[in-house]
Backbone as numpy.savetxt, mean C-alpha at the origin, in Angstrom:
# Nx Ny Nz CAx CAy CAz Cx Cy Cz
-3.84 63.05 58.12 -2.69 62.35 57.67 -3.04 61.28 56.65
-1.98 60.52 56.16 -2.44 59.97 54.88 -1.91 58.82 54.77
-2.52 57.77 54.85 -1.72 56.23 54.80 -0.29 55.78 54.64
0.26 55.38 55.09 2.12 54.91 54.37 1.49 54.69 52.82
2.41 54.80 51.98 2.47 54.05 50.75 2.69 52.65 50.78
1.88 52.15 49.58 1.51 50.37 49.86 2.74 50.02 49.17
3.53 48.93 49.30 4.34 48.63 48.16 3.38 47.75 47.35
3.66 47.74 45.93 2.70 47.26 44.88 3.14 45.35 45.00
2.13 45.22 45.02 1.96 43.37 45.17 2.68 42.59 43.83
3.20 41.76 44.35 4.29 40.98 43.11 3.49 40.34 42.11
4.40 40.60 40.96 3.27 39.82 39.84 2.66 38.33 40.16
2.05 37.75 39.77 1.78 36.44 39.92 2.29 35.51 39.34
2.77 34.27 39.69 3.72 33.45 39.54 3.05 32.81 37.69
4.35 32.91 37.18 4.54 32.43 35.77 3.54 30.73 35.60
2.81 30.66 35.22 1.72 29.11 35.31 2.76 28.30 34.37
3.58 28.10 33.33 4.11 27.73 32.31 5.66 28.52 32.18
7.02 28.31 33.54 8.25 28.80 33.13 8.67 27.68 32.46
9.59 28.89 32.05 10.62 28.46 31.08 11.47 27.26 31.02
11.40 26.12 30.11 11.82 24.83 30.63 13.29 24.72 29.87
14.76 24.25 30.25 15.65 23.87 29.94 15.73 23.09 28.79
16.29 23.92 27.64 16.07 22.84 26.40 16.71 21.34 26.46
15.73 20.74 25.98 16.05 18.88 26.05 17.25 18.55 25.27
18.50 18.16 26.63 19.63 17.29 25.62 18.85 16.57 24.70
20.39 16.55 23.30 20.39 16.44 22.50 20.94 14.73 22.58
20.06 14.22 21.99 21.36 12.74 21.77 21.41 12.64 21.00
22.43 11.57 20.83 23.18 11.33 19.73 22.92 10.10 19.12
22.72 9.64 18.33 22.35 8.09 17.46 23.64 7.24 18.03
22.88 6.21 18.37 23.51 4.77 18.65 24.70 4.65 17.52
26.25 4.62 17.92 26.95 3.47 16.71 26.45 2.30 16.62
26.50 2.49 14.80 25.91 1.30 14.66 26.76 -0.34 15.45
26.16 -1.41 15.27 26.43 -2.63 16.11 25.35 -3.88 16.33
25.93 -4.47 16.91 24.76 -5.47 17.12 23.69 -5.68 17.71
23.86 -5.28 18.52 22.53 -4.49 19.38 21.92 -3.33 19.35
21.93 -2.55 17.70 21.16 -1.85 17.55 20.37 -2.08 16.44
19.19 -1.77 16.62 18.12 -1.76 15.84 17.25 -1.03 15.00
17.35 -0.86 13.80 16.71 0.07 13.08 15.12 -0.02 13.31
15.09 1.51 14.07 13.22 1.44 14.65 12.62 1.15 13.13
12.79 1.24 11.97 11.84 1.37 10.94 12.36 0.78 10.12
12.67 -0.80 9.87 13.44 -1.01 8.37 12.18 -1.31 7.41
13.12 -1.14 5.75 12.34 -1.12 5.32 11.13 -2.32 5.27
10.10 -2.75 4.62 9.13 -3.55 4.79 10.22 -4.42 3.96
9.97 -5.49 3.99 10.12 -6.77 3.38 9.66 -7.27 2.21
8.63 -6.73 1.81 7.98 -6.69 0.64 7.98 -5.85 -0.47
8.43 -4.42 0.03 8.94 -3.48 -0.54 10.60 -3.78 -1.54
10.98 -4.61 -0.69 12.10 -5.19 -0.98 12.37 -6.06 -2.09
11.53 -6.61 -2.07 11.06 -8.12 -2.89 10.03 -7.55 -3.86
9.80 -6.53 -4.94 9.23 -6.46 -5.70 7.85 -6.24 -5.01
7.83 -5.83 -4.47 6.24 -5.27 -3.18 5.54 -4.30 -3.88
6.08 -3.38 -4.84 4.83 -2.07 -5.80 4.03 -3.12 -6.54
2.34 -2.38 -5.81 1.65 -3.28 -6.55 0.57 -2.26 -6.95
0.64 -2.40 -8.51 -0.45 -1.33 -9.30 -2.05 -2.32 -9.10
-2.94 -1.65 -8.13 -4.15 -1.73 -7.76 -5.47 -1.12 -9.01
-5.95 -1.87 -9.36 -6.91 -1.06 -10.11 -8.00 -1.82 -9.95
-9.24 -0.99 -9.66 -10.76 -1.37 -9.11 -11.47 -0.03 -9.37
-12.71 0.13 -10.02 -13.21 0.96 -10.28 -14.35 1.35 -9.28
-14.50 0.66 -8.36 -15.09 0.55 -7.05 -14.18 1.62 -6.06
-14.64 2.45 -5.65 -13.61 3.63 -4.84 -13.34 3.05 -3.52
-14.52 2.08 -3.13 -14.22 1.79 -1.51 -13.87 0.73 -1.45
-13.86 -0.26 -2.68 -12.91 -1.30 -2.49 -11.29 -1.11 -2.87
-11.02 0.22 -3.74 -10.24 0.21 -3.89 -9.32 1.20 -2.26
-10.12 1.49 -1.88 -9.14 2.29 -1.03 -9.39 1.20 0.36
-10.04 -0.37 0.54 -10.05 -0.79 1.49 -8.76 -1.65 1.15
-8.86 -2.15 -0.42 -7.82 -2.90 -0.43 -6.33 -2.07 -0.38
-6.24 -0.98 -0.89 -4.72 0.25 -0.51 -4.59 -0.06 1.11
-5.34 0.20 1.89 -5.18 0.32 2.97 -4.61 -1.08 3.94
-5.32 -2.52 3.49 -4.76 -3.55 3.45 -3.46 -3.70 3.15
-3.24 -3.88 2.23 -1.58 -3.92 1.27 -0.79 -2.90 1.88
-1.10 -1.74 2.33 -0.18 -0.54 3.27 0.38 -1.03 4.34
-0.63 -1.56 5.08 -0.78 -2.14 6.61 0.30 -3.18 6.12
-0.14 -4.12 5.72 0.98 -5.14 5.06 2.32 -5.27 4.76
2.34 -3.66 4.29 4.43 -3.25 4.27 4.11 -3.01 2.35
3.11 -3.59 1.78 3.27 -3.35 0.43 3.06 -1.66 -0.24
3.81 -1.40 -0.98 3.44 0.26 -1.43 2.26 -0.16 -2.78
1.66 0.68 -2.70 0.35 0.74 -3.72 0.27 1.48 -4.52
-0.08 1.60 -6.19 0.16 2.99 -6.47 -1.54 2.10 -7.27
-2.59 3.06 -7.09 -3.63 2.90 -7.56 -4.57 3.52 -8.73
-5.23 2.95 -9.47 -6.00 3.51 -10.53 -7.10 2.93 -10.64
-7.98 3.78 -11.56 -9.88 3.42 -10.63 -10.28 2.76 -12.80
-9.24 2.61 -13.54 -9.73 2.15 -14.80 -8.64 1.52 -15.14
-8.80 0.15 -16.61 -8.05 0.15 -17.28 -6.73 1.34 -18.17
-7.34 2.22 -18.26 -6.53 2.89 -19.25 -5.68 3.93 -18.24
-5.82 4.56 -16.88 -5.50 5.19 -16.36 -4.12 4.08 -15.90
-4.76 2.80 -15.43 -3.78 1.91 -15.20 -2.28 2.02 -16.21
-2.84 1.74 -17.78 -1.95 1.99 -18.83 -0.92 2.93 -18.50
-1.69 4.08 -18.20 -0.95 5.19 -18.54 -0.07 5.66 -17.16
-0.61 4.93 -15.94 0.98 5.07 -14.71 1.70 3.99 -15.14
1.42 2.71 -16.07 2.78 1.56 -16.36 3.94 1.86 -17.28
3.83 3.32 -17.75 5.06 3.89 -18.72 5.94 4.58 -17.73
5.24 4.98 -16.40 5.88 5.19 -15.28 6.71 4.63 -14.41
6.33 3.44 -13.93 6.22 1.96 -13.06 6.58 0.94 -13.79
7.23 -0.24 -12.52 7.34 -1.21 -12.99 6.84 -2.07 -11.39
5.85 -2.46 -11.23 5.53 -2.73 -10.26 5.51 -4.24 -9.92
5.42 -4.68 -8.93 5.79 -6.30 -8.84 4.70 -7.04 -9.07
3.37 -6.96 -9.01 1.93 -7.44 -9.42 1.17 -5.91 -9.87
0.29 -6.83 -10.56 -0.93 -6.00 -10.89 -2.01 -6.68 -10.39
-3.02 -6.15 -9.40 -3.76 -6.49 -8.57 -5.22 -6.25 -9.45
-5.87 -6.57 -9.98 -6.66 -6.01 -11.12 -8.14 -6.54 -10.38
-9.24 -6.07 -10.13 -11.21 -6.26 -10.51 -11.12 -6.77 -12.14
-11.89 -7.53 -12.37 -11.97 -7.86 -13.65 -13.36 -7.44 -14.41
-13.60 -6.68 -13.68 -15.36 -6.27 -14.13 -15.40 -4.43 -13.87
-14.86 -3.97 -14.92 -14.65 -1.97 -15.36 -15.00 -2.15 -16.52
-15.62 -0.45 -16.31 -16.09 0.22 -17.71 -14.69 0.37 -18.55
-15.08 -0.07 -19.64 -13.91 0.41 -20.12 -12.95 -0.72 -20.85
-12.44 -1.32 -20.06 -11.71 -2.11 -19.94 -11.49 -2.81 -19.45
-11.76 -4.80 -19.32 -11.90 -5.56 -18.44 -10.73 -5.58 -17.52
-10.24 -6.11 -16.63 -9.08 -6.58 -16.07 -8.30 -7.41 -16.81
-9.17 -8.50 -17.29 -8.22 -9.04 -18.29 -7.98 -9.09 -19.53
-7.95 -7.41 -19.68 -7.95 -6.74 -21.10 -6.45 -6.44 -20.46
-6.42 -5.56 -19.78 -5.23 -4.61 -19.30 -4.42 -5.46 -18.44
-4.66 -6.86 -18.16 -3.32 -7.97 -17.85 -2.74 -7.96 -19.09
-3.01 -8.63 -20.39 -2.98 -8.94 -21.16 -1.95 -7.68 -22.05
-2.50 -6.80 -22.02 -2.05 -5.68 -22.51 -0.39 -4.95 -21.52
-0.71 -4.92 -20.07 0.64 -5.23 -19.44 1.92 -6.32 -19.96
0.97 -7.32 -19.90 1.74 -8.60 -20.30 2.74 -8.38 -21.26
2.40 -7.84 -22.34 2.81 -7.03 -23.80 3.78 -6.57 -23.58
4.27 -5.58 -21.82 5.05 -4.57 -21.89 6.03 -4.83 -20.98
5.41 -5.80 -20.07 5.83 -6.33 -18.85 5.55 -7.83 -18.74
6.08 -8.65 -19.54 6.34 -10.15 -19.46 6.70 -10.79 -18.13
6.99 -10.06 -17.20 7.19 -11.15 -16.36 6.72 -10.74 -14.78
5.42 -9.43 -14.96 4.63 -9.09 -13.82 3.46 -9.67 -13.93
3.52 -10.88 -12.48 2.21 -11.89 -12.38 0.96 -10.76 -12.25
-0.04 -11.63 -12.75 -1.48 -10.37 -12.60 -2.48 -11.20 -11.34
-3.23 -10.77 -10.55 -3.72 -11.24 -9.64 -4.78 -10.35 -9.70
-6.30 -11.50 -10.25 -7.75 -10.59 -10.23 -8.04 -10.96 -8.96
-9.34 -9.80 -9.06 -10.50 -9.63 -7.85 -11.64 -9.76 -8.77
-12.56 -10.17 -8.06 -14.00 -9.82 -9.00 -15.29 -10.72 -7.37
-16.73 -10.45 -7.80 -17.57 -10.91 -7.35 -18.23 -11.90 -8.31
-17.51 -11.90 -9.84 -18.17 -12.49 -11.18 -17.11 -13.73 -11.45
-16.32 -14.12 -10.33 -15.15 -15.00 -11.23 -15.86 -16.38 -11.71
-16.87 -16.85 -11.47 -17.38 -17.62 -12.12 -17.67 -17.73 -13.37
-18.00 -16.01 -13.64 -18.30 -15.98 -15.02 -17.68 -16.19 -16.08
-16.09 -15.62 -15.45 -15.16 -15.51 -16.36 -14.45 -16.93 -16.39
-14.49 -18.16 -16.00 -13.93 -19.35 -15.52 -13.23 -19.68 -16.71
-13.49 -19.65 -17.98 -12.77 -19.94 -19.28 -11.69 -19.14 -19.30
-12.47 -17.79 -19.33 -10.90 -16.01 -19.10 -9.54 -16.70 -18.62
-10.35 -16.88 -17.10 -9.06 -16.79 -16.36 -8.34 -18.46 -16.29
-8.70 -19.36 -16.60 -7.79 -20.84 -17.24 -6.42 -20.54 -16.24
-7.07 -20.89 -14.87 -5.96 -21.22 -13.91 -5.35 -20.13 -13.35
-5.53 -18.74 -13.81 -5.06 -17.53 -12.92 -5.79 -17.66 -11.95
-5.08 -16.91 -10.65 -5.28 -16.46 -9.54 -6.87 -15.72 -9.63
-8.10 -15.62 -9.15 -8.68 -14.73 -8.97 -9.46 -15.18 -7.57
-9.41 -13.78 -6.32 -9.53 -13.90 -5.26 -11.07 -13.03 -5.26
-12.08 -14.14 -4.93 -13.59 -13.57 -4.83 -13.97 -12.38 -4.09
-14.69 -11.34 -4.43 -15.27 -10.53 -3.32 -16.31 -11.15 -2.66
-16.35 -10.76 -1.90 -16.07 -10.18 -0.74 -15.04 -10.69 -0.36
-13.92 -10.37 0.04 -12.56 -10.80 0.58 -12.39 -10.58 2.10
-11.61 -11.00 2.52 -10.77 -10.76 4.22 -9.61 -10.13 4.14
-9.32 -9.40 4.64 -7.48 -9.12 4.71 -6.73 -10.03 4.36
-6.92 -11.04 5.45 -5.81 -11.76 5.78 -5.81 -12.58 4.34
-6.88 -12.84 3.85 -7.07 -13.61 2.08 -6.52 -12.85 1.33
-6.85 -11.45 1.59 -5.93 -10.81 0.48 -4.55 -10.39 0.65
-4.05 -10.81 1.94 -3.06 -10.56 1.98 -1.83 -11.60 1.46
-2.32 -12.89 1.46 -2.10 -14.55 1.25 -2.06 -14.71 -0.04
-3.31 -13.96 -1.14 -3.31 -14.04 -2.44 -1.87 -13.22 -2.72
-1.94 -12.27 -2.45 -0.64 -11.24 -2.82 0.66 -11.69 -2.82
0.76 -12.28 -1.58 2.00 -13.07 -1.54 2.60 -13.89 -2.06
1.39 -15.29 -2.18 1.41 -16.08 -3.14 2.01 -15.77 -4.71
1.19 -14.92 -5.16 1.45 -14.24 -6.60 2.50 -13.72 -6.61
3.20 -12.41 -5.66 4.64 -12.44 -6.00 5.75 -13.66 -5.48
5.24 -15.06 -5.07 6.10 -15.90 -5.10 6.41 -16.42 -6.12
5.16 -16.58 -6.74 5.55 -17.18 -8.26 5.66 -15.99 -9.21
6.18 -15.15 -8.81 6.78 -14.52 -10.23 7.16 -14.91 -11.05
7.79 -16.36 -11.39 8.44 -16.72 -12.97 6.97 -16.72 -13.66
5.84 -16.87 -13.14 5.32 -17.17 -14.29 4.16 -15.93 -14.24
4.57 -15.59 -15.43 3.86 -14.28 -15.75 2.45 -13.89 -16.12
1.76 -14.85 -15.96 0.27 -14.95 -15.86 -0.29 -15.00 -14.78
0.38 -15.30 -13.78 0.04 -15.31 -12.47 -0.66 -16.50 -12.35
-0.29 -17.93 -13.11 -1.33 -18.50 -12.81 -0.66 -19.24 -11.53
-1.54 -20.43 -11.06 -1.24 -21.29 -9.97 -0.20 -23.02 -10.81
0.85 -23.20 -10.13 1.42 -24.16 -10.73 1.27 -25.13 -9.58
């Protein structure tokens, strides 16, 4: 004789069912007690595009990354003339300039902004500002090695005084 027939054993339980799609909500009416998770930066607001140029790649992308963190938008260039040629583009609220590139000093291409854009303060960087101490006759220039928080203070500073278009210190 010959065994009963087995009934065949149940599949094994699903490790990952099927989950109920997640209500949908709906956005807060607006009111007083609601809060925009993301407004815009504050600086962005206030003339915050700031054309960065340093021919140094890792200072230039430490200082982008600073000024980001900060709320400021950056649009960057690694020369004088590349600089030139995004300002037919832009109108940015500072020019954040190294004063020591091939090419073209920093305060070749303030100067030359200046020309096009009268009333965007310029704010150098350099490790040489000593050298230039005649150049710069009272502009802003913030020494390397820098801190954040210094460069974040210089920046500010400079778009406070926007009337005066040299960026110098009054």
């Amino acid at each position: 004789m010959r065994p009963p027939p087995r009934d065949p054993e149940p599949p094994p339980p699903d490790p990952d069912p099927p989950q109920p799609p997640a209500p949908v909500r709906e956005p807060p009416e607006p009111g007083p007690d609601v809060i925009d998770p993301e407004p815009e930066p504050l600086h962005a607001r206030q003339g915050g595009l700031i054309l960065l140029v340093d021919d140094d790649a890792e200072v230039r992308q430490l200082a982008r990354t600073i000024l980001e963190r900060g709320g400021y938008t950056v649009v960057a260039a690694e020369n004088g003339a590349q600089a030139l040629t995004l300002l037919q583009d832009i109108r940015p609220g500072l020019l954040l300039t190294d004063i020591v590139m091939p090419g073209m000093t920093g305060l070749t291409l303030a100067a030359r902004m200046h020309r096009r854009l009268p009333g965007v303060p310029a704010l150098f960087i350099s490790g040489f500002a000593d050298e230039f101490a005649d150049e710069l006759s009272g502009a802003v220039c913030l020494n390397k090695p820098f801190t954040p928080a210094q460069l974040l203070a210089s920046v500010a500073g400079a778009l406070a005084s926007r009337q005066d278009a040299a960026g110098c210190q009054t």
